[in-house]
Short mmCIF file of C-alpha atoms and ligand atoms in Angstrom, two decimals:
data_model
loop_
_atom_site.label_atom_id
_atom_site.label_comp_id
_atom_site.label_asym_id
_atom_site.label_seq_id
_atom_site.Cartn_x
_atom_site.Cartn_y
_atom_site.Cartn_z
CA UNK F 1 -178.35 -119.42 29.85
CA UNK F 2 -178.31 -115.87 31.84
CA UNK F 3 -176.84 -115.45 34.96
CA UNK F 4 -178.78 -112.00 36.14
CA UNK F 5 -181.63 -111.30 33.53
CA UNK F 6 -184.05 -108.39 33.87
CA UNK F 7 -187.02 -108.82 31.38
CA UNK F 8 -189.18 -106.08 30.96
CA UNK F 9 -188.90 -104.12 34.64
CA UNK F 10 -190.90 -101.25 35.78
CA UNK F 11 -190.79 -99.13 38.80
CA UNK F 12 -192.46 -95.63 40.24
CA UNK F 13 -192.15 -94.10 43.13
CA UNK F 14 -195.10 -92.01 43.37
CA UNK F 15 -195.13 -89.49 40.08
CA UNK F 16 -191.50 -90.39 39.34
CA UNK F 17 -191.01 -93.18 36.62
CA UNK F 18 -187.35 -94.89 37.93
CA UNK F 19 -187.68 -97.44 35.43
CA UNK F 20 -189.47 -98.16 32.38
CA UNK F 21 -189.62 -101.57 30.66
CA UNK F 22 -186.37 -102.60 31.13
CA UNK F 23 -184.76 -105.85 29.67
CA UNK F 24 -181.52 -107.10 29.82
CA UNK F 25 -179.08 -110.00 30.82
CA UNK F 26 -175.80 -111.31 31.57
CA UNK F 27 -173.68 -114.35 30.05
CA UNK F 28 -171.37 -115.96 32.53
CA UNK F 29 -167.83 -114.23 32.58
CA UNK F 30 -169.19 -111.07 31.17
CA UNK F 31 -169.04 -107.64 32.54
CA UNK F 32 -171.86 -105.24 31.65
CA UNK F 33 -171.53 -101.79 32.38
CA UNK F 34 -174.57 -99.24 33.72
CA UNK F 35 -173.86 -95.97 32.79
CA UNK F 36 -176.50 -93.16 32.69
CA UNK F 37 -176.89 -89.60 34.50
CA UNK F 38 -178.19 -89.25 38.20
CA UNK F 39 -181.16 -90.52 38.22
CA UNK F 40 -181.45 -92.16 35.17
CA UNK F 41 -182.26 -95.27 37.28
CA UNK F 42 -179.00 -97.22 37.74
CA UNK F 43 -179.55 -97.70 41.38
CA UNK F 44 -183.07 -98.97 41.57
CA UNK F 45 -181.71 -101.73 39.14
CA UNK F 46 -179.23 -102.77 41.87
CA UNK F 47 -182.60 -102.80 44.53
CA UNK F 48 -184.46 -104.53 42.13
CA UNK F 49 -181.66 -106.95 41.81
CA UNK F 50 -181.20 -107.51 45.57
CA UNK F 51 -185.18 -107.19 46.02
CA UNK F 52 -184.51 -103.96 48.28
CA UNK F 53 -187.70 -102.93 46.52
CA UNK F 54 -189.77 -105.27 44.24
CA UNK F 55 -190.62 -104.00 40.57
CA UNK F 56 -194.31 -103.11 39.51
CA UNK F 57 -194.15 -104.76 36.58
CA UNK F 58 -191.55 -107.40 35.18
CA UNK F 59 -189.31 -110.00 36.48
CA UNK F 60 -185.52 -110.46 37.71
CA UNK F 61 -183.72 -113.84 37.77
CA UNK F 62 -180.64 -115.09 38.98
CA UNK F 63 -179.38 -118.32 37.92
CA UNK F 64 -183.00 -118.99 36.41
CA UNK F 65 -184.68 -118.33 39.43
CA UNK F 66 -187.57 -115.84 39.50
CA UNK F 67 -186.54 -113.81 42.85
CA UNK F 68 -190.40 -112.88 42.84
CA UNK F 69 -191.54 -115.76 44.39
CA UNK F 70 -188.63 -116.29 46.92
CA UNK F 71 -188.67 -115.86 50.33
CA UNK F 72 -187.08 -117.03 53.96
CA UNK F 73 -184.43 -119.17 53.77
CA UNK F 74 -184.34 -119.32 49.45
CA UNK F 75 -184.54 -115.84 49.37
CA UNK F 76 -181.33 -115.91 51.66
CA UNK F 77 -179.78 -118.64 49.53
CA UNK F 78 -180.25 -116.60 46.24
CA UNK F 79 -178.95 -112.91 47.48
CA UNK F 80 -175.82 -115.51 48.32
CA UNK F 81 -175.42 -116.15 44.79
CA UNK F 82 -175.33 -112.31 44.54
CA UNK F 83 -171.61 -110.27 45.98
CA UNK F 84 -171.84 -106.82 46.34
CA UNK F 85 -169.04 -104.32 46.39
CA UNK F 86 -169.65 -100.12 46.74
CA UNK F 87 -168.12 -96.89 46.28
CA UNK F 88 -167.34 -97.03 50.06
CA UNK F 89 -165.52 -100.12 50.21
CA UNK F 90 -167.56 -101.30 53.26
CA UNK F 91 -164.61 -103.21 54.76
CA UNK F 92 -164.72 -103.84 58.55
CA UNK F 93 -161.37 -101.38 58.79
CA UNK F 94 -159.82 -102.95 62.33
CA UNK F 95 -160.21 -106.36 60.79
CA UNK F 96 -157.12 -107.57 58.63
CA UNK F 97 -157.61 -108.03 55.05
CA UNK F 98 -158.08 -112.34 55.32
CA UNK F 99 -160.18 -111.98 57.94
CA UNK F 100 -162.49 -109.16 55.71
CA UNK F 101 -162.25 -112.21 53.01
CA UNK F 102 -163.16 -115.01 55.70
CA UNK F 103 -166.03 -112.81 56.99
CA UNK F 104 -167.47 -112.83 53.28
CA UNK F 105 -167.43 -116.70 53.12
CA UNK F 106 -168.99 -116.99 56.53
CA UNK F 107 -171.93 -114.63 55.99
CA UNK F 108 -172.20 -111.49 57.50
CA UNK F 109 -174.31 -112.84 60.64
CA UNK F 110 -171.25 -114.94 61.43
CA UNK F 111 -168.50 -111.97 61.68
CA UNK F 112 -168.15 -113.13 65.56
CA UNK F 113 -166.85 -116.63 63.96
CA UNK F 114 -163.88 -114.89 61.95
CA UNK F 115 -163.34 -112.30 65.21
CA UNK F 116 -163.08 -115.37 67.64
CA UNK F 117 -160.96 -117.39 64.65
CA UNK F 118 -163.25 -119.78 64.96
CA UNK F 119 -163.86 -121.23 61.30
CA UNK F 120 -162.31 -124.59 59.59
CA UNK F 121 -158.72 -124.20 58.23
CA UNK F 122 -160.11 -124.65 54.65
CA UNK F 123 -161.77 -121.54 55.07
CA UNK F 124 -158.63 -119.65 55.44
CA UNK F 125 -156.55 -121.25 52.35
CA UNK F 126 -159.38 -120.52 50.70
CA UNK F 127 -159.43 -116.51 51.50
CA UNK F 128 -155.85 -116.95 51.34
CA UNK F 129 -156.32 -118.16 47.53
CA UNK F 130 -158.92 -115.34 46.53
CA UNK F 131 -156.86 -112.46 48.41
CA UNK F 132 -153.73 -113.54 45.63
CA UNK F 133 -156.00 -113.40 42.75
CA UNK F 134 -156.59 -109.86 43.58
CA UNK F 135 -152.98 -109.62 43.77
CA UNK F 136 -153.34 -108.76 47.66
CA UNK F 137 -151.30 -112.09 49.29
CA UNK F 138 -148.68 -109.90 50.70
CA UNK F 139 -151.40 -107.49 52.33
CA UNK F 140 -153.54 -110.13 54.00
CA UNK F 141 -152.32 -109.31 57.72
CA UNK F 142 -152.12 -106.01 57.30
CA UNK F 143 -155.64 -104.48 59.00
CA UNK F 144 -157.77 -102.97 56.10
CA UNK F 145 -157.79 -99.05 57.38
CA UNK F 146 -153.82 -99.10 56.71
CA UNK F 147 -154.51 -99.95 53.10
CA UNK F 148 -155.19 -97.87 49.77
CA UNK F 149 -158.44 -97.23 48.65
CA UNK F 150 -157.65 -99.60 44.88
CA UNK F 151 -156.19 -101.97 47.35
CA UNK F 152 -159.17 -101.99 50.08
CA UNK F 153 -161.90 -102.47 46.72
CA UNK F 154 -159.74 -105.54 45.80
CA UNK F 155 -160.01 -106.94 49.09
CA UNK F 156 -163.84 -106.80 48.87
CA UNK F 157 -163.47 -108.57 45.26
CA UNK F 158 -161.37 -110.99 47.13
CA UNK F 159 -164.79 -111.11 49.62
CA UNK F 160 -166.93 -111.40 46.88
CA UNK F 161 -165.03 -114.37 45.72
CA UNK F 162 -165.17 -116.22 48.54
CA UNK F 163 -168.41 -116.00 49.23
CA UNK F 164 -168.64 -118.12 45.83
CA UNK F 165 -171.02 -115.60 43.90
CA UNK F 166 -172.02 -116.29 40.49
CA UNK F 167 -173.39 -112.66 40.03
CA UNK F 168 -171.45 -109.67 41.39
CA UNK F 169 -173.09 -105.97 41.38
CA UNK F 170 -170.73 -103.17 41.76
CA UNK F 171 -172.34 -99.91 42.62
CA UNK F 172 -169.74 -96.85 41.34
CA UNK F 173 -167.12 -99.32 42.51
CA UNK F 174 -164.49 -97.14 41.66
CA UNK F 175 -165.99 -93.41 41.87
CA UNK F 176 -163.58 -92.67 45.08
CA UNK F 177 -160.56 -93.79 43.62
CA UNK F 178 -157.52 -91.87 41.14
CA UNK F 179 -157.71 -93.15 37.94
CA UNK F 180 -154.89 -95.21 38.24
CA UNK F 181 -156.15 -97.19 41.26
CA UNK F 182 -159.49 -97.28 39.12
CA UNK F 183 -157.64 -98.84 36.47
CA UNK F 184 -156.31 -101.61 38.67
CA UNK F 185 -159.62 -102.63 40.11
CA UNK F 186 -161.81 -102.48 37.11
CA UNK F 187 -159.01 -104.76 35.62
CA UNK F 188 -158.67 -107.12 38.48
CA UNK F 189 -163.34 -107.28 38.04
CA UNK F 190 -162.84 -108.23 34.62
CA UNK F 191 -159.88 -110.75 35.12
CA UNK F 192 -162.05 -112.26 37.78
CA UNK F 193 -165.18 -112.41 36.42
CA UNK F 194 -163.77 -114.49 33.17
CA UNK F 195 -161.78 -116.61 35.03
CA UNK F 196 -164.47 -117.72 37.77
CA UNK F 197 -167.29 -117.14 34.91
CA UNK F 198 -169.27 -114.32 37.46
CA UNK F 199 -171.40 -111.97 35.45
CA UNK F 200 -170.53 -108.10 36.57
CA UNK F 201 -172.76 -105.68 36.37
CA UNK F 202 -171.02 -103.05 36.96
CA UNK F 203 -172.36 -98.81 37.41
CA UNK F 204 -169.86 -96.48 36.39
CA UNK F 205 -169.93 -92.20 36.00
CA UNK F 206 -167.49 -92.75 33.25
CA UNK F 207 -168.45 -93.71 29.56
CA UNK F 208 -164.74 -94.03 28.58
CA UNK F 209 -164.00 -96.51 31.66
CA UNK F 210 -167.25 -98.27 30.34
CA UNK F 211 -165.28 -98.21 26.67
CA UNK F 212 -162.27 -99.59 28.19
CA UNK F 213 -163.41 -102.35 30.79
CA UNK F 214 -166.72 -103.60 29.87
CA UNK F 215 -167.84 -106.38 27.17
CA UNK F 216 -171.16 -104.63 27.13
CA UNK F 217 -172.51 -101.40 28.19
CA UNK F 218 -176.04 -99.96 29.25
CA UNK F 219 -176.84 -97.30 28.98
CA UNK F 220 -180.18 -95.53 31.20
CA UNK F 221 -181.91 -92.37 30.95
CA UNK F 222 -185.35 -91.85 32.17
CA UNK F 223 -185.23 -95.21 33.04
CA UNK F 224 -185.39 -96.44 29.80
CA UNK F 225 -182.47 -98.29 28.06
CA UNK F 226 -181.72 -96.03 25.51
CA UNK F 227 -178.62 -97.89 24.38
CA UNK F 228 -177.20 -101.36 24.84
CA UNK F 229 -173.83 -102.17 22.63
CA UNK F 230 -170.66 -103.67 23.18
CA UNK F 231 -168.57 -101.60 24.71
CA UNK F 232 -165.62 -101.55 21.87
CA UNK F 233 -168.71 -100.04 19.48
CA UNK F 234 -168.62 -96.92 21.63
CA UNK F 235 -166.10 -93.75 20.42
CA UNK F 236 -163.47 -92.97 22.77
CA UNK F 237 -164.40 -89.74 24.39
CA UNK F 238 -163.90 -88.95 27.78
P1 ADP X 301 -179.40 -93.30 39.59
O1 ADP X 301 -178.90 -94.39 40.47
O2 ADP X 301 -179.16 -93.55 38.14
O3 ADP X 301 -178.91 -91.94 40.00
P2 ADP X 301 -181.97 -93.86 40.86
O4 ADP X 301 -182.30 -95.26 40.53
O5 ADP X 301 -181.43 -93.56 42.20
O6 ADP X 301 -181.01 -93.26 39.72
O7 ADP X 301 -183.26 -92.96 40.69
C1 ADP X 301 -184.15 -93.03 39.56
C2 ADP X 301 -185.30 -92.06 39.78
O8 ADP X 301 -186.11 -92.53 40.85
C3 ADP X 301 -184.86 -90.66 40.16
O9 ADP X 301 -185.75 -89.72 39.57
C4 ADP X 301 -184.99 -90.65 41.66
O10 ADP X 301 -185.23 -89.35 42.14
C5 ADP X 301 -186.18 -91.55 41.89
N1 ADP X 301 -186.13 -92.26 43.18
C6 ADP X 301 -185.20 -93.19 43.53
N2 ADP X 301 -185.45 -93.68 44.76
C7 ADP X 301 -186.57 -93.03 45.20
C8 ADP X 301 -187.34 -93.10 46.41
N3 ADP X 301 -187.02 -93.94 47.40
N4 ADP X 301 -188.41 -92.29 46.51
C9 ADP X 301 -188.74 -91.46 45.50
N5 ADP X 301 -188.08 -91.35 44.34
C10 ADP X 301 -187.00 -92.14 44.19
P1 ADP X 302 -152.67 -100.34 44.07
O1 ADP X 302 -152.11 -98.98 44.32
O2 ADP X 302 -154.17 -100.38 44.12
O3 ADP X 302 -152.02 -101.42 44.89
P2 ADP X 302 -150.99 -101.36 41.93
O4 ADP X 302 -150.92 -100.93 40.50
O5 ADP X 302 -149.84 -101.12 42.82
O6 ADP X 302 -152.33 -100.68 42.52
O7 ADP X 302 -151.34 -102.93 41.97
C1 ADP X 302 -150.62 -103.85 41.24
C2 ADP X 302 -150.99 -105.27 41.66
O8 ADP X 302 -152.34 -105.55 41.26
C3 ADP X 302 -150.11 -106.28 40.98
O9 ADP X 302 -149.26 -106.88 41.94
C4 ADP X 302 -151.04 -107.33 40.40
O10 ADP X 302 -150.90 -108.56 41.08
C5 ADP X 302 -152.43 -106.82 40.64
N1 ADP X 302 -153.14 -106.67 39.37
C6 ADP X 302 -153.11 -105.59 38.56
N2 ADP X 302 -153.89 -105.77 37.50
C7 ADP X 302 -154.42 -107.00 37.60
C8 ADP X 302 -155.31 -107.78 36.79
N3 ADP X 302 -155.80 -107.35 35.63
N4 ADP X 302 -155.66 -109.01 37.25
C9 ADP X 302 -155.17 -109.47 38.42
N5 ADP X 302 -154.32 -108.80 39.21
C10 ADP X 302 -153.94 -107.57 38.81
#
């Protein structure tokens, strides 16, 4: 069964069509990538997604649960299942890296916890474990400002780990960084995603990063899918 599926999900904003009847899903493990041109609608699938905004028409689920109907405290439970990671790495930058993992497995609300170290010592092996799958042990004292941009993005894949998500959504994740830092966190997403089974989805400005990283690619314009493939059926271009 799906992790994320979108079945057929429509959304204006005023005259402007974002999205238009759009359907598709992720297996377990698998990284889909959204490419497209601005505005082609990439971000309003991420809203949609996180129910930022609700579509007209359609529905999203996660896990096989509408998100339409949810709200309160299931609502909560279900953007849990959901880890998020941007362009701007959105680390807290005076906080070390394991305590920028430890705040993602408390839940934001419960940042004062990590700042007054007050959290069960499970908690820390834990962020301790997910910071050396991203190849970051060494780094975990060190605060987050002092670190590369590659190295800050796989902190917040450590973060998004801990936090236990089944579905991760990574806006332009690595739009900020040099290619070779790109290449190191796009591989470290798709190590992670197969071995913890979490289904990426995954926006990305470049079609021959798509080529190289994804299982699957996306691709948007209009807001209409106007291609879906696996990603080793596309021609290496760049
Ligand atoms: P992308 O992320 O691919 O650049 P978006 O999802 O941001 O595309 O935008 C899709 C379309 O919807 C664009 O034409 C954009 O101008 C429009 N749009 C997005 N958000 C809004 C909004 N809040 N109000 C009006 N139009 C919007
Ligand atoms: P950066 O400048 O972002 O630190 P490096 O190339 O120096 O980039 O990072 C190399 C480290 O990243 C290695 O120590 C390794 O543990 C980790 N790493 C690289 N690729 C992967 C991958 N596919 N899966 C897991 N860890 C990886």
């Amino acid at each position: 069964p799906p992790v994320l599926s979108l079945s057929g999900v429509s959304k204006t904003y005023g005259p402007t069509t974002a999205l238009a009847d759009v359907s598709f899903s992720l297996a377990p493990g698998e990284v889909v990538a959204l490419v497209g041109p601005s505005g082609a609608g990439k971000s309003t699938v991420f809203r949609c997604v996180t129910r930022l905004v609700d579509p007209d028409n359609g529905s999203v689920s996660v896990l096989g649960r509408d998100l339409a109907g949810l709200g309160g405290r299931a609502l909560r439970e279900a953007r849990r299942d959901i880890g998020l990671i941007f362009q701007q790495f959105n680390l807290i930058g005076r906080m070390s890296a394991l305590d920028n993992v430890l705040a993602g497995r408390m839940g934001h609300v419960a940042t004062w916890r990590v700042v007054a170290r007050m959290f069960p010592a499970a908690d820390r092996q834990l962020a301790l474990a997910c910071l050396d799958r991203v190849g970051l042990l060494d780094k975990a004292y060190q605060r987050a400002d002092s670190l590369s941009g590659g190295q800050q993005q796989r902190v917040a894949i450590a973060r998004v780990l801990a936090q236990r998500s089944r579905v991760l959504l990574a806006d332009e994740p690595v739009s900020s960084l040099d290619p070779k830092a790109a290449d190191t966190v796009l591989g470290v997403l798709r190590t992670v995603a197969r071995e913890n089974g979490i289904a990426v989805l995954c926006s990305l400005h470049q079609v021959d990063l798509a080529r190289r990283f994804a299982d699957r690619v996306v691709a948007l314009r209009g807001g209409r899918v106007v291609l879906e493939a696996p990603a080793g059926a596309l021609t290496p271009t760049a």
